[in-house]
PDB file of C-alpha atoms in Angstrom:
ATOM      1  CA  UNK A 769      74.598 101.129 121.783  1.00  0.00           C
ATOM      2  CA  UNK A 770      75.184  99.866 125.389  1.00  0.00           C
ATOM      3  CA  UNK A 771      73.651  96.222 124.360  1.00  0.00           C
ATOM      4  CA  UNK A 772      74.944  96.053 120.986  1.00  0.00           C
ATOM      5  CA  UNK A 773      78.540  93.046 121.542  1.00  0.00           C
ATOM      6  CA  UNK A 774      81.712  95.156 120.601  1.00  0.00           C
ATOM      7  CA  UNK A 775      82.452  91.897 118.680  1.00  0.00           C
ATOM      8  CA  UNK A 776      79.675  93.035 116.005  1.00  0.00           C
ATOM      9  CA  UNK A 777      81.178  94.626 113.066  1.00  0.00           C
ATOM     10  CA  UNK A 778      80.326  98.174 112.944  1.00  0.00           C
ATOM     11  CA  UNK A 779      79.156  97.518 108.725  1.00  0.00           C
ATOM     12  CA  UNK A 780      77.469  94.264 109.933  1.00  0.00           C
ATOM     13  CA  UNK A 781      75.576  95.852 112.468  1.00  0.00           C
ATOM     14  CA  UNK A 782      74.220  98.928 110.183  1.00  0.00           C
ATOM     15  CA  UNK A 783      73.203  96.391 107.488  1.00  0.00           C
ATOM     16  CA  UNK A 784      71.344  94.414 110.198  1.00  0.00           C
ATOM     17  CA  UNK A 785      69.267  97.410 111.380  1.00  0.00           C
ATOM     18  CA  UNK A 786      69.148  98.656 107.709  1.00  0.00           C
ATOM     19  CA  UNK A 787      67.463  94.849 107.120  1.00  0.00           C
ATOM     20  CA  UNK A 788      64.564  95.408 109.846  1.00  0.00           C
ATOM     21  CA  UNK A 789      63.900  98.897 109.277  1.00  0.00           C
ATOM     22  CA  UNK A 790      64.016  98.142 105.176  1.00  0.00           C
ATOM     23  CA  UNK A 791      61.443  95.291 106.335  1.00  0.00           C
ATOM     24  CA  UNK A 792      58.840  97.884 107.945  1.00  0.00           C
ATOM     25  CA  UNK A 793      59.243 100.644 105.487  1.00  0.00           C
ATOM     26  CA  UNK A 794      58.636  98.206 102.732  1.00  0.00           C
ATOM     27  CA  UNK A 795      55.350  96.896 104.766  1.00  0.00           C
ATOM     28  CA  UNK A 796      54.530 100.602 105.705  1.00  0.00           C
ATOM     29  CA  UNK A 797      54.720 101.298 102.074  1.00  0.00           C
ATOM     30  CA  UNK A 798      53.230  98.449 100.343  1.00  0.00           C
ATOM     31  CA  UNK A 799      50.363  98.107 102.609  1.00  0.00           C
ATOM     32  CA  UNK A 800      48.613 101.576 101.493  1.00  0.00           C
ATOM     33  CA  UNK A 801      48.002  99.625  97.706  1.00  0.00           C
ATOM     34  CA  UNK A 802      48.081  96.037  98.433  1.00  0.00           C
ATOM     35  CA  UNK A 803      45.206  94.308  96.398  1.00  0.00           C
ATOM     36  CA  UNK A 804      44.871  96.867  94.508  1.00  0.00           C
ATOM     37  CA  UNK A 805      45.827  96.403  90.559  1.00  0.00           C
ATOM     38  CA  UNK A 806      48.712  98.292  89.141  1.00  0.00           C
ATOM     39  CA  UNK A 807      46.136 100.294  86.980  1.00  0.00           C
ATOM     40  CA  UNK A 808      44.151 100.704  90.190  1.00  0.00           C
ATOM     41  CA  UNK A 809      47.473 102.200  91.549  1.00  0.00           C
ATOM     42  CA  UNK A 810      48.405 104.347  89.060  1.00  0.00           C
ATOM     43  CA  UNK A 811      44.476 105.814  88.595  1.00  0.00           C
ATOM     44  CA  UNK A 812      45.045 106.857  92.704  1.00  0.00           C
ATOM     45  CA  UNK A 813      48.222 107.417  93.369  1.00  0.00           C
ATOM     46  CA  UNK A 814      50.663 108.093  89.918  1.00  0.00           C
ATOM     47  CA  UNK A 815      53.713 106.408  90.927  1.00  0.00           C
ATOM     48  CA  UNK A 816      53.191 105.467  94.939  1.00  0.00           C
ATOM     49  CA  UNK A 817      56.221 106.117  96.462  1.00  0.00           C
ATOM     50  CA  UNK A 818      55.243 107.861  99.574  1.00  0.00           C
ATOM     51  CA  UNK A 819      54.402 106.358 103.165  1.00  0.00           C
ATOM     52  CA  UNK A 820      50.771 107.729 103.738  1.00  0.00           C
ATOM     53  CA  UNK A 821      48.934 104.741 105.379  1.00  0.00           C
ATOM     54  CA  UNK A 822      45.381 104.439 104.052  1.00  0.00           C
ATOM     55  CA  UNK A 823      44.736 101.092 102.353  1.00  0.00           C
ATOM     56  CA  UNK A 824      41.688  98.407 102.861  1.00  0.00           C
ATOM     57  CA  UNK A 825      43.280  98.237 106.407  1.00  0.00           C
ATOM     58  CA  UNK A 826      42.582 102.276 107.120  1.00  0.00           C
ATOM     59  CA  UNK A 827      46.185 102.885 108.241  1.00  0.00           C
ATOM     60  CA  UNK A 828      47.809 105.828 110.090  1.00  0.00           C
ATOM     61  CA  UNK A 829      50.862 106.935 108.252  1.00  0.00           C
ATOM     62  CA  UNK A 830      53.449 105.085 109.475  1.00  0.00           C
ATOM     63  CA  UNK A 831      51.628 102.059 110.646  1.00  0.00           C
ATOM     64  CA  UNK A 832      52.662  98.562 110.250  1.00  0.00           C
ATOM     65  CA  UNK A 833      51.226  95.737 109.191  1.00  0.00           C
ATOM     66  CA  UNK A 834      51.401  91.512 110.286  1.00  0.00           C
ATOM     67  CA  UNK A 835      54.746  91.245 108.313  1.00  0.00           C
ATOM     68  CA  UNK A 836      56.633  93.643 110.768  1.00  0.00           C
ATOM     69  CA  UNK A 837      54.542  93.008 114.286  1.00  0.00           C
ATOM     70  CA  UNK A 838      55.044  89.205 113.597  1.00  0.00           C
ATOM     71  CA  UNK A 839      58.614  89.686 112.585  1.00  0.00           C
ATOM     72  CA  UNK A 840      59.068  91.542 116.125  1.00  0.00           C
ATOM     73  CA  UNK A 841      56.670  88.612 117.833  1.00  0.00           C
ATOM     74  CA  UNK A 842      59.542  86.006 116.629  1.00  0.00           C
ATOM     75  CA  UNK A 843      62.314  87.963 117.322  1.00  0.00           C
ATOM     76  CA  UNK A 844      61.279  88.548 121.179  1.00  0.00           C
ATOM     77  CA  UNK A 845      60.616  84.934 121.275  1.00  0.00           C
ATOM     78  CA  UNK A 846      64.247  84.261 120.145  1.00  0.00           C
ATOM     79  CA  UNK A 847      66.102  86.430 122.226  1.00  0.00           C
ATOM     80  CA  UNK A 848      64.002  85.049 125.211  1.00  0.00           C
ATOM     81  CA  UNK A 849      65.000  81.709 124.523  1.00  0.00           C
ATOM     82  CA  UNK A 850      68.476  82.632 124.582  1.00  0.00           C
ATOM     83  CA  UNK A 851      69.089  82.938 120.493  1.00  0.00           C
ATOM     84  CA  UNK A 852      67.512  79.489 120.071  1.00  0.00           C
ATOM     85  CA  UNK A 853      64.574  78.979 117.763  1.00  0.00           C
ATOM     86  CA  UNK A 854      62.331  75.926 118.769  1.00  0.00           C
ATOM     87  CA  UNK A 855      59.207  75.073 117.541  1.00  0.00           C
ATOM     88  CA  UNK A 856      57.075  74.933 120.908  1.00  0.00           C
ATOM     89  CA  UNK A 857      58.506  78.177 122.129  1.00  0.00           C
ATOM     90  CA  UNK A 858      57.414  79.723 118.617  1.00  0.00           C
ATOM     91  CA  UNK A 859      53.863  79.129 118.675  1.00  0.00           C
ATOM     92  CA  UNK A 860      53.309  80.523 121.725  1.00  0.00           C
ATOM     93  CA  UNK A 861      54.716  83.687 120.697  1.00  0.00           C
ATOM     94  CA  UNK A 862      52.435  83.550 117.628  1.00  0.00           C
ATOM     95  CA  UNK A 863      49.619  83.068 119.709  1.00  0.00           C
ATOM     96  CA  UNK A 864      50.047  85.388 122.250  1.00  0.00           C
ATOM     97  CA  UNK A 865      50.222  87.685 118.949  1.00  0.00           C
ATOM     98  CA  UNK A 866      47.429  86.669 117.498  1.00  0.00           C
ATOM     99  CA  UNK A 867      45.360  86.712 120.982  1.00  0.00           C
ATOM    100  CA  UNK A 868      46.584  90.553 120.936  1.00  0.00           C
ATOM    101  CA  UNK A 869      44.397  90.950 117.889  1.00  0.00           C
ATOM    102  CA  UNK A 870      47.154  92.327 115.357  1.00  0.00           C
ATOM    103  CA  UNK A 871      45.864  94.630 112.081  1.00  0.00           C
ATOM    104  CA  UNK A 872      45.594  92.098 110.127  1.00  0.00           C
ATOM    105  CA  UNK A 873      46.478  87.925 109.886  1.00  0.00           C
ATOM    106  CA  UNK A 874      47.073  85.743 107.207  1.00  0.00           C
ATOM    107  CA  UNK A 875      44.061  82.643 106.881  1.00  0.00           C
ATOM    108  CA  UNK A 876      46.738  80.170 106.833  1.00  0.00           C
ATOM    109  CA  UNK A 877      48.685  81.988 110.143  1.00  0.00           C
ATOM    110  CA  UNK A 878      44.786  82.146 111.598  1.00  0.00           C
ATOM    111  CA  UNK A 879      44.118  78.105 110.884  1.00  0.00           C
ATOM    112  CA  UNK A 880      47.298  76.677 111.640  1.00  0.00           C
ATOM    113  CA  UNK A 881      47.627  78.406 115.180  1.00  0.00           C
ATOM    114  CA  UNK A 882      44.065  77.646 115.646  1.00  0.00           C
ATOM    115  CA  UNK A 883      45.043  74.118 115.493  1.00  0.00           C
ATOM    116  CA  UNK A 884      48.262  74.447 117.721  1.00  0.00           C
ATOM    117  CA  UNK A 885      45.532  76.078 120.505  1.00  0.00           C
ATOM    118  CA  UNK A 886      43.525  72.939 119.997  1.00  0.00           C
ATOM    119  CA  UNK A 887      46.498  70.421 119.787  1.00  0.00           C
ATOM    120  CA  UNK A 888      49.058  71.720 121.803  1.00  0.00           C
ATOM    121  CA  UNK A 889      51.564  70.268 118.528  1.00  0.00           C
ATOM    122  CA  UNK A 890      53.564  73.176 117.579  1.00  0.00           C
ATOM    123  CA  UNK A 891      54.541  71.682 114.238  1.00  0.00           C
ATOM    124  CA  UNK A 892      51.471  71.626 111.700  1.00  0.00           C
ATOM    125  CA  UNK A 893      51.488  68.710 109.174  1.00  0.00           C
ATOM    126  CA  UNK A 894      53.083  68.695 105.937  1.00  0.00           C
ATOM    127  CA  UNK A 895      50.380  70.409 103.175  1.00  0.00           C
ATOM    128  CA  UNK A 896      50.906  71.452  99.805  1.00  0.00           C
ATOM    129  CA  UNK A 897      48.293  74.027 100.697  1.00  0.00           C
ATOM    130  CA  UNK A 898      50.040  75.987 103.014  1.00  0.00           C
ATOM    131  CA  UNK A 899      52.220  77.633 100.230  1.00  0.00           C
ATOM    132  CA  UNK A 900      51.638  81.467 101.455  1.00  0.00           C
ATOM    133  CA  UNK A 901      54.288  83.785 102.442  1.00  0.00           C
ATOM    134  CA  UNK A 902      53.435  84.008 105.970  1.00  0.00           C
ATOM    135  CA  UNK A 903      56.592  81.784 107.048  1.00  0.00           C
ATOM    136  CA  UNK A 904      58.691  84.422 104.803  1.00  0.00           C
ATOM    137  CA  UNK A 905      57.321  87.370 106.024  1.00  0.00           C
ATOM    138  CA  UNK A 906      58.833  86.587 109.263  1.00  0.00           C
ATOM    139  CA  UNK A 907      62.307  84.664 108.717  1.00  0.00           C
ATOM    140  CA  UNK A 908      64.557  87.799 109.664  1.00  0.00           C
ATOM    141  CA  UNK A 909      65.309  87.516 113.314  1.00  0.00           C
ATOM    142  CA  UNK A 910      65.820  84.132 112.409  1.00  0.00           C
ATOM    143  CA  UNK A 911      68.383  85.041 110.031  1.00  0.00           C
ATOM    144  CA  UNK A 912      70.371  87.754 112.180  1.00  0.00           C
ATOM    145  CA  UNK A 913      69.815  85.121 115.050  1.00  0.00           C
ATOM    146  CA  UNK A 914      71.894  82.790 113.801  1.00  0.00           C
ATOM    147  CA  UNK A 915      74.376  85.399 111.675  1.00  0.00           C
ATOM    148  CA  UNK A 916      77.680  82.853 111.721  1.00  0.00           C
ATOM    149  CA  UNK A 917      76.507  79.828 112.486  1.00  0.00           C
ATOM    150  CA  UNK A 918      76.569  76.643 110.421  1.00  0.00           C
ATOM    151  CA  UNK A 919      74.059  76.718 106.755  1.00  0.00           C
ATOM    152  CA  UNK A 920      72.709  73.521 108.168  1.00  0.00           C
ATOM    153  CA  UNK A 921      71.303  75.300 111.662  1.00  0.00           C
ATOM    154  CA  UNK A 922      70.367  78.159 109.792  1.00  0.00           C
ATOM    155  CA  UNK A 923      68.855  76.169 107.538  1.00  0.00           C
ATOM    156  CA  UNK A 924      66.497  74.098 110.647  1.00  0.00           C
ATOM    157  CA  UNK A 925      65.867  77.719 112.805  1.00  0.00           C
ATOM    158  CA  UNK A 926      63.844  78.630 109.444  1.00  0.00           C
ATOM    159  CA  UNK A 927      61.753  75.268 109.645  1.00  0.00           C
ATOM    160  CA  UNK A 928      61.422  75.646 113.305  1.00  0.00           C
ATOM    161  CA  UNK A 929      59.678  78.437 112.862  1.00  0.00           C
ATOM    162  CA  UNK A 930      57.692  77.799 109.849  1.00  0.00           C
ATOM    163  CA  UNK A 931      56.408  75.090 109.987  1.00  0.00           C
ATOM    164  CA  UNK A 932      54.123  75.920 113.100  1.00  0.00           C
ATOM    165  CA  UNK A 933      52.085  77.747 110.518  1.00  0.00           C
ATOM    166  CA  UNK A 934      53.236  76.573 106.894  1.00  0.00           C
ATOM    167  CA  UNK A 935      54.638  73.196 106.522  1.00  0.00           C
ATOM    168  CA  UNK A 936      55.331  73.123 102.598  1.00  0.00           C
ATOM    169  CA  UNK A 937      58.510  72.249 100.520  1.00  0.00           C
ATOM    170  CA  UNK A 938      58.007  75.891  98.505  1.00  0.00           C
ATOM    171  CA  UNK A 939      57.727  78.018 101.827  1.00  0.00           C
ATOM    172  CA  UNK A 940      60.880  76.240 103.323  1.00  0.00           C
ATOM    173  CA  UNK A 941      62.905  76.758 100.037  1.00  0.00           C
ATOM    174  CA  UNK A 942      61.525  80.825 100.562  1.00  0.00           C
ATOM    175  CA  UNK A 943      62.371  80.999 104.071  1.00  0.00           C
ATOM    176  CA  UNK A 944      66.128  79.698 103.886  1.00  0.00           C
ATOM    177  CA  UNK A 945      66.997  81.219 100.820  1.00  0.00           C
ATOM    178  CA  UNK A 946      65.931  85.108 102.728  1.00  0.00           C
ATOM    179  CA  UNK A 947      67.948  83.750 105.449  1.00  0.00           C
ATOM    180  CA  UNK A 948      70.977  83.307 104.175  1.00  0.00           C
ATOM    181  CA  UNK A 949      70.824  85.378 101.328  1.00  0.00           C
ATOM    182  CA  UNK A 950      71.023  88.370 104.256  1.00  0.00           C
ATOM    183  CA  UNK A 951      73.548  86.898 105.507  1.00  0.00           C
ATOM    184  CA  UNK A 952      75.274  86.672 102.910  1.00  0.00           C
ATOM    185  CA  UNK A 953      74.675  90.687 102.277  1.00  0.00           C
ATOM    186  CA  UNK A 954      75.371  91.314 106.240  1.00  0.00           C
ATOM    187  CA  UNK A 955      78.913  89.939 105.015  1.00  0.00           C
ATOM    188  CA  UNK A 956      79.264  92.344 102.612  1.00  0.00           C
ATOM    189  CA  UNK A 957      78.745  89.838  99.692  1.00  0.00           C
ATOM    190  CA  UNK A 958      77.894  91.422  96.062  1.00  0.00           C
ATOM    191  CA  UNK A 959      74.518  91.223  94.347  1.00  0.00           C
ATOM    192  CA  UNK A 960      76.270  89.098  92.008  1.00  0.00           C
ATOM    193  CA  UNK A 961      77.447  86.864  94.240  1.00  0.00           C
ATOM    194  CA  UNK A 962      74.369  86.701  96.181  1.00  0.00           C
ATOM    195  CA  UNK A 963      72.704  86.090  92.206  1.00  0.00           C
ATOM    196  CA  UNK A 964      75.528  83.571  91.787  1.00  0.00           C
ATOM    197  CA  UNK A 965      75.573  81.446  95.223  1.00  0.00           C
ATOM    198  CA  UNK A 966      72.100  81.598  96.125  1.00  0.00           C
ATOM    199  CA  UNK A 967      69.207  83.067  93.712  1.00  0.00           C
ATOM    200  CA  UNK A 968      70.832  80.171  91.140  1.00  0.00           C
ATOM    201  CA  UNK A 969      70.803  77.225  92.867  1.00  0.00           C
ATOM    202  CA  UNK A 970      67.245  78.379  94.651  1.00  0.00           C
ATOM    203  CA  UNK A 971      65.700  78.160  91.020  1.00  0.00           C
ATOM    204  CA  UNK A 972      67.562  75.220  89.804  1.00  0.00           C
ATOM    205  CA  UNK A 973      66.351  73.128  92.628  1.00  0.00           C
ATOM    206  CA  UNK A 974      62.855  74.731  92.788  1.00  0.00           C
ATOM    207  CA  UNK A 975      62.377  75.742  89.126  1.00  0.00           C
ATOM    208  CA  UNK A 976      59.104  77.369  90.276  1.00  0.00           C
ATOM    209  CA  UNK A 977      60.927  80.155  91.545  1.00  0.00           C
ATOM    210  CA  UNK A 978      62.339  81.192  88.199  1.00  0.00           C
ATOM    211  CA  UNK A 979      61.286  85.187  88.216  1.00  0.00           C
ATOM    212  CA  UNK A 980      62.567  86.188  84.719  1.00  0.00           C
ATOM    213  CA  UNK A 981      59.799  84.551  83.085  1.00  0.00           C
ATOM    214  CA  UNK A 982      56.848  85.805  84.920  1.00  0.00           C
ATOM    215  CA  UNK A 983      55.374  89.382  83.114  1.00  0.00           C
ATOM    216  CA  UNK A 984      56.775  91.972  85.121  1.00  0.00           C
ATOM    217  CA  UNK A 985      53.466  93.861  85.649  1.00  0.00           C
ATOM    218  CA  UNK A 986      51.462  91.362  86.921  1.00  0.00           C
ATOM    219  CA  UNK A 987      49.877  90.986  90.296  1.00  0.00           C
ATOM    220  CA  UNK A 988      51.848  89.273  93.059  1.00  0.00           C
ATOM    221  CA  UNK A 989      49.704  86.977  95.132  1.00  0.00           C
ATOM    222  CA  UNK A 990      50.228  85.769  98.301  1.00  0.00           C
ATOM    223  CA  UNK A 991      51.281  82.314  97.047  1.00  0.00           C
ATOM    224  CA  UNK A 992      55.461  82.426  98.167  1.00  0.00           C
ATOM    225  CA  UNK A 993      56.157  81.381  94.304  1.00  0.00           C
ATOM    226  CA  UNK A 994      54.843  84.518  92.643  1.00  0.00           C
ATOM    227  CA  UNK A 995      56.083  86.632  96.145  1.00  0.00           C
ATOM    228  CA  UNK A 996      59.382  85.678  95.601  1.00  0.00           C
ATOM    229  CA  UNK A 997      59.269  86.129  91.978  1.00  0.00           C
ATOM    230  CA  UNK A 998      58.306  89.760  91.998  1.00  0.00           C
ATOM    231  CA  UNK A 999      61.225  90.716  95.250  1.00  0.00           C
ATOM    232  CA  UNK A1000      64.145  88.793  92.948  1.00  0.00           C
ATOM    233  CA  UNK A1001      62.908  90.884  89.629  1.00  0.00           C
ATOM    234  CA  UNK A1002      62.788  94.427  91.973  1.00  0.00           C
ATOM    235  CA  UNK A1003      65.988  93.418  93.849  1.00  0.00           C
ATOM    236  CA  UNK A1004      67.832  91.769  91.145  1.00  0.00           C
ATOM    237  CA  UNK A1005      66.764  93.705  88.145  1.00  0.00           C
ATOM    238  CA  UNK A1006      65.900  97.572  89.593  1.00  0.00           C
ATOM    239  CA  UNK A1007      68.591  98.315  91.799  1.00  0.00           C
ATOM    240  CA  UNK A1008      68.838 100.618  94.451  1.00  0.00           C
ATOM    241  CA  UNK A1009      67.081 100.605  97.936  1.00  0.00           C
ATOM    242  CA  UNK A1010      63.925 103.389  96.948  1.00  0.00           C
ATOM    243  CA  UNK A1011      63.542 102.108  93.260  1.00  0.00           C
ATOM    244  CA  UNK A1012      63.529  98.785  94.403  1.00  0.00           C
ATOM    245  CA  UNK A1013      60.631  99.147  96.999  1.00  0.00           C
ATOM    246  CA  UNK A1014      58.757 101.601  94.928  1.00  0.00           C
ATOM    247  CA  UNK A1015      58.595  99.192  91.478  1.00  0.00           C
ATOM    248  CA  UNK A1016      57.736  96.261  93.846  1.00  0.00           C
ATOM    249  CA  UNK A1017      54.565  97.852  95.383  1.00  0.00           C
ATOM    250  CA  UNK A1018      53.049  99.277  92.398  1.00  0.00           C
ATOM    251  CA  UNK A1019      52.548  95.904  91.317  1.00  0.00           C
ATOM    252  CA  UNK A1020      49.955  95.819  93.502  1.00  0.00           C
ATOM    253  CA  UNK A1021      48.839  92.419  95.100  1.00  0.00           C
ATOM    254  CA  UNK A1022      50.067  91.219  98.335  1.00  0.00           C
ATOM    255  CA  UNK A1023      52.170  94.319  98.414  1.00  0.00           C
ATOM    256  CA  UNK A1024      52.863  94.676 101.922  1.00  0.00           C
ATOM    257  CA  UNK A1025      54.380  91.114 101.912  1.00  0.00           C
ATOM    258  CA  UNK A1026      56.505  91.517  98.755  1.00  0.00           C
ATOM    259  CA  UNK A1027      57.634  95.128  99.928  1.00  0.00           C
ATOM    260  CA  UNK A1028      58.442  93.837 103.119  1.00  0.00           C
ATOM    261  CA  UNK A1029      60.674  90.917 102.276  1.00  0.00           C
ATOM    262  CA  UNK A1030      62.243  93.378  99.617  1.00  0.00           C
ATOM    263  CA  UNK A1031      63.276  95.850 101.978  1.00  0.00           C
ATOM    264  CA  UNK A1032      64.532  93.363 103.717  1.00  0.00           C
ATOM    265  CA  UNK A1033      66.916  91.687 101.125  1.00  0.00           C
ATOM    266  CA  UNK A1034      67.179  95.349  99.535  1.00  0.00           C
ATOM    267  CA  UNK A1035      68.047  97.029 102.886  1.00  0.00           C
ATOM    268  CA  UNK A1036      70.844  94.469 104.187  1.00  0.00           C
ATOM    269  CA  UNK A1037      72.494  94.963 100.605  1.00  0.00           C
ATOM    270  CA  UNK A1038      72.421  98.695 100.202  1.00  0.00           C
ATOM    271  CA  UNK A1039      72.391  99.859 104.583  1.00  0.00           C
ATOM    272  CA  UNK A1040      71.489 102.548 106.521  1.00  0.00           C
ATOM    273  CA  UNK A1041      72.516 105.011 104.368  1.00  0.00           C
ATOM    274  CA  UNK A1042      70.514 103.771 101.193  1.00  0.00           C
ATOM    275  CA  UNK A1043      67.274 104.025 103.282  1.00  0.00           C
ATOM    276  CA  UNK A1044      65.020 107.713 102.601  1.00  0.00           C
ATOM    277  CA  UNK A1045      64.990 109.969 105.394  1.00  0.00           C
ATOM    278  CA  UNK A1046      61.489 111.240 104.719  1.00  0.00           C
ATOM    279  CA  UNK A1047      60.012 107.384 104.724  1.00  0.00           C
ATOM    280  CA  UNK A1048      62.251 106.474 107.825  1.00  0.00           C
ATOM    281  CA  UNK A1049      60.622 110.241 109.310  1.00  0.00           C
ATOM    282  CA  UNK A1050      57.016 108.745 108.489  1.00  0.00           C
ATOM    283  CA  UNK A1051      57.671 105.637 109.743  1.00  0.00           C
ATOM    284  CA  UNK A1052      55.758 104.633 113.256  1.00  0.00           C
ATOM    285  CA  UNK A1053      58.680 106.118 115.746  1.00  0.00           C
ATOM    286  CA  UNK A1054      57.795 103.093 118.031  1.00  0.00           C
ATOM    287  CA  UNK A1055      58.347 100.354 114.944  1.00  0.00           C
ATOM    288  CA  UNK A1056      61.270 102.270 114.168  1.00  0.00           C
ATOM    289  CA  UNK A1057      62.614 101.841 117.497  1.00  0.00           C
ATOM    290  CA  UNK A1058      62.095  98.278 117.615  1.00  0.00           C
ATOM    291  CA  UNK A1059      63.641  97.330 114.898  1.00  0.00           C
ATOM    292  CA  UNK A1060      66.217  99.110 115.661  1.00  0.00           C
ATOM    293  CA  UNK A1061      66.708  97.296 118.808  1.00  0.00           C
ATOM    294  CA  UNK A1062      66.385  93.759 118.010  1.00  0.00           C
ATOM    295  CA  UNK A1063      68.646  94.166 114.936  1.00  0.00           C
ATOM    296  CA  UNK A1064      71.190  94.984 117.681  1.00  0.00           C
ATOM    297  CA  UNK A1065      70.434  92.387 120.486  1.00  0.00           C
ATOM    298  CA  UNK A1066      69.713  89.305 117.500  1.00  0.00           C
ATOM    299  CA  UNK A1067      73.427  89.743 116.472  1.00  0.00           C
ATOM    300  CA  UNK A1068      74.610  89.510 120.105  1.00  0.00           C
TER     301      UNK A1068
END
């Protein structure tokens, strides 16, 4: 706890770790069934609820996928650019990641920092095709980063960052809603008032988002629309940190992208406490550690 600022609430600080670690567990989780189709899911597995690796990626138990090592990649570029989030300085982070040939990489992630190797622009242009949830994935050191600073700085850092690889109106509205919607929970804030202050006004002014509508069994792709449309129904209607998770990934789908950015939401709203021994046990001890430690030295 030696690097951890004595000026970081103790609550603020166990919601922060309970944020990254509710990231990879969700990730860890989700990526044993991900493209798979909830009857696919329930033929092998029942209910999936336990942290067994396996998957089209051939996991170990415990491993991680490109949400969580990414995640990590941008949060080591942030606190070596002295809790600043530029543009330049994330690309190169990315593509030292990508260069250390991670488990797995989105195609847009793949093109766009293809094009930053070839350009040297960190910033990709402005495409309605670049809609994914890679950007999303990723937007938590971002968020803990800038904990307490102004909405419209929070609101740039998650641009800065996304738009090296997805430049899009839909991904931007993803990405600063999960920011600040943490925050928001880091604070202490209610899932009503978090429903209230920020899932509202995301769906009035993006009426795409609006998850009540969408059949609750169907596949989430990796489009950010129907991502964030099957997190809000788990987080907002399920309740609870393991029930949340658990409903989320047997939809199948991207899983390990919509468990991930659940536990993330679901983890800074319920803590440490909320989150299952056995799957934190399971978990890979060095992903566990990590997290662990940038939730601390982001909030300093």
């Amino acid at each position: 706890m030696s690097d951890t600022p004595a000026a970081v609430d103790g609550e603020i600080l166990a919601r922060a770790e309970a944020a990254y670690l509710g990231l990879a567990l969700g990730d860890a989780l989700g990526a044993t069934v991900e493209f798979m189709t909830p009857r696919e899911i329930a033929h092998h597995h029942g209910i999936h609820r336990e942290i067994v690796g396996g998957g089209w990626l051939r996991l170990k138990p415990g491993q991680v996928t490109d949400d969580t090592t990414m995640a990590l990649a941008l949060g080591e570029c942030i606190l070596a650019n002295d809790g600043r989030v530029e543009a330049l300085a994330c690309a190169r982070a990315f593509d030292a990641w990508m260069r250390a040939k991670p488990v797995d990489i989105g195609n847009t992630v793949r093109r766009n920092l293809i094009r930053f190797r070839n350009t040297g622009e960190p910033q990709g242009p402005l495409s309605g095709y670049d809609a994914g949830n890679g950007a999303a994935m990723r937007v938590l050191p971002v968020a803990l980063a800038t904990f307490g600073r102004p909405e419209a700085e929070v609101r740039a850092a998650c641009r800065a960052q996304a738009h090296v690889t997805h430049h899009n109106a839909a991904s931007d509205a993803a990405c600063e809603f999960l920011a600040l919607a943490v925050q928001d929970f880091l604070r202490g804030d209610s899932l009503q008032q978090v429903f209230r202050n920020r899932v509202r006004p995301l769906v009035a002014a993006h009426p795409a988002f609006a998850f009540r509508e969408r059949p609750r069994r169907e596949n989430p792709s990796g489009w950010v629309v129907e991502t964030l449309q099957a997190v809000l129904q788990s987080v907002v209607d399920v309740g609870g940190f393991e029930h949340c998770l658990v409903d989320v990934v047997n939809r199948g789908g991207d899983a390990d992208t919509t468990g991930a950015i659940a536990g993330m939401l679901a983890g800074a709203l319920y803590g440490r406490e909320a989150l299952p021994a056995r799957w934190l046990k399971a978990l890979d001890p060095q992903v566990r550690e990590a997290c662990v430690g940038q939730a601390r030295r982001l909030l300093a």
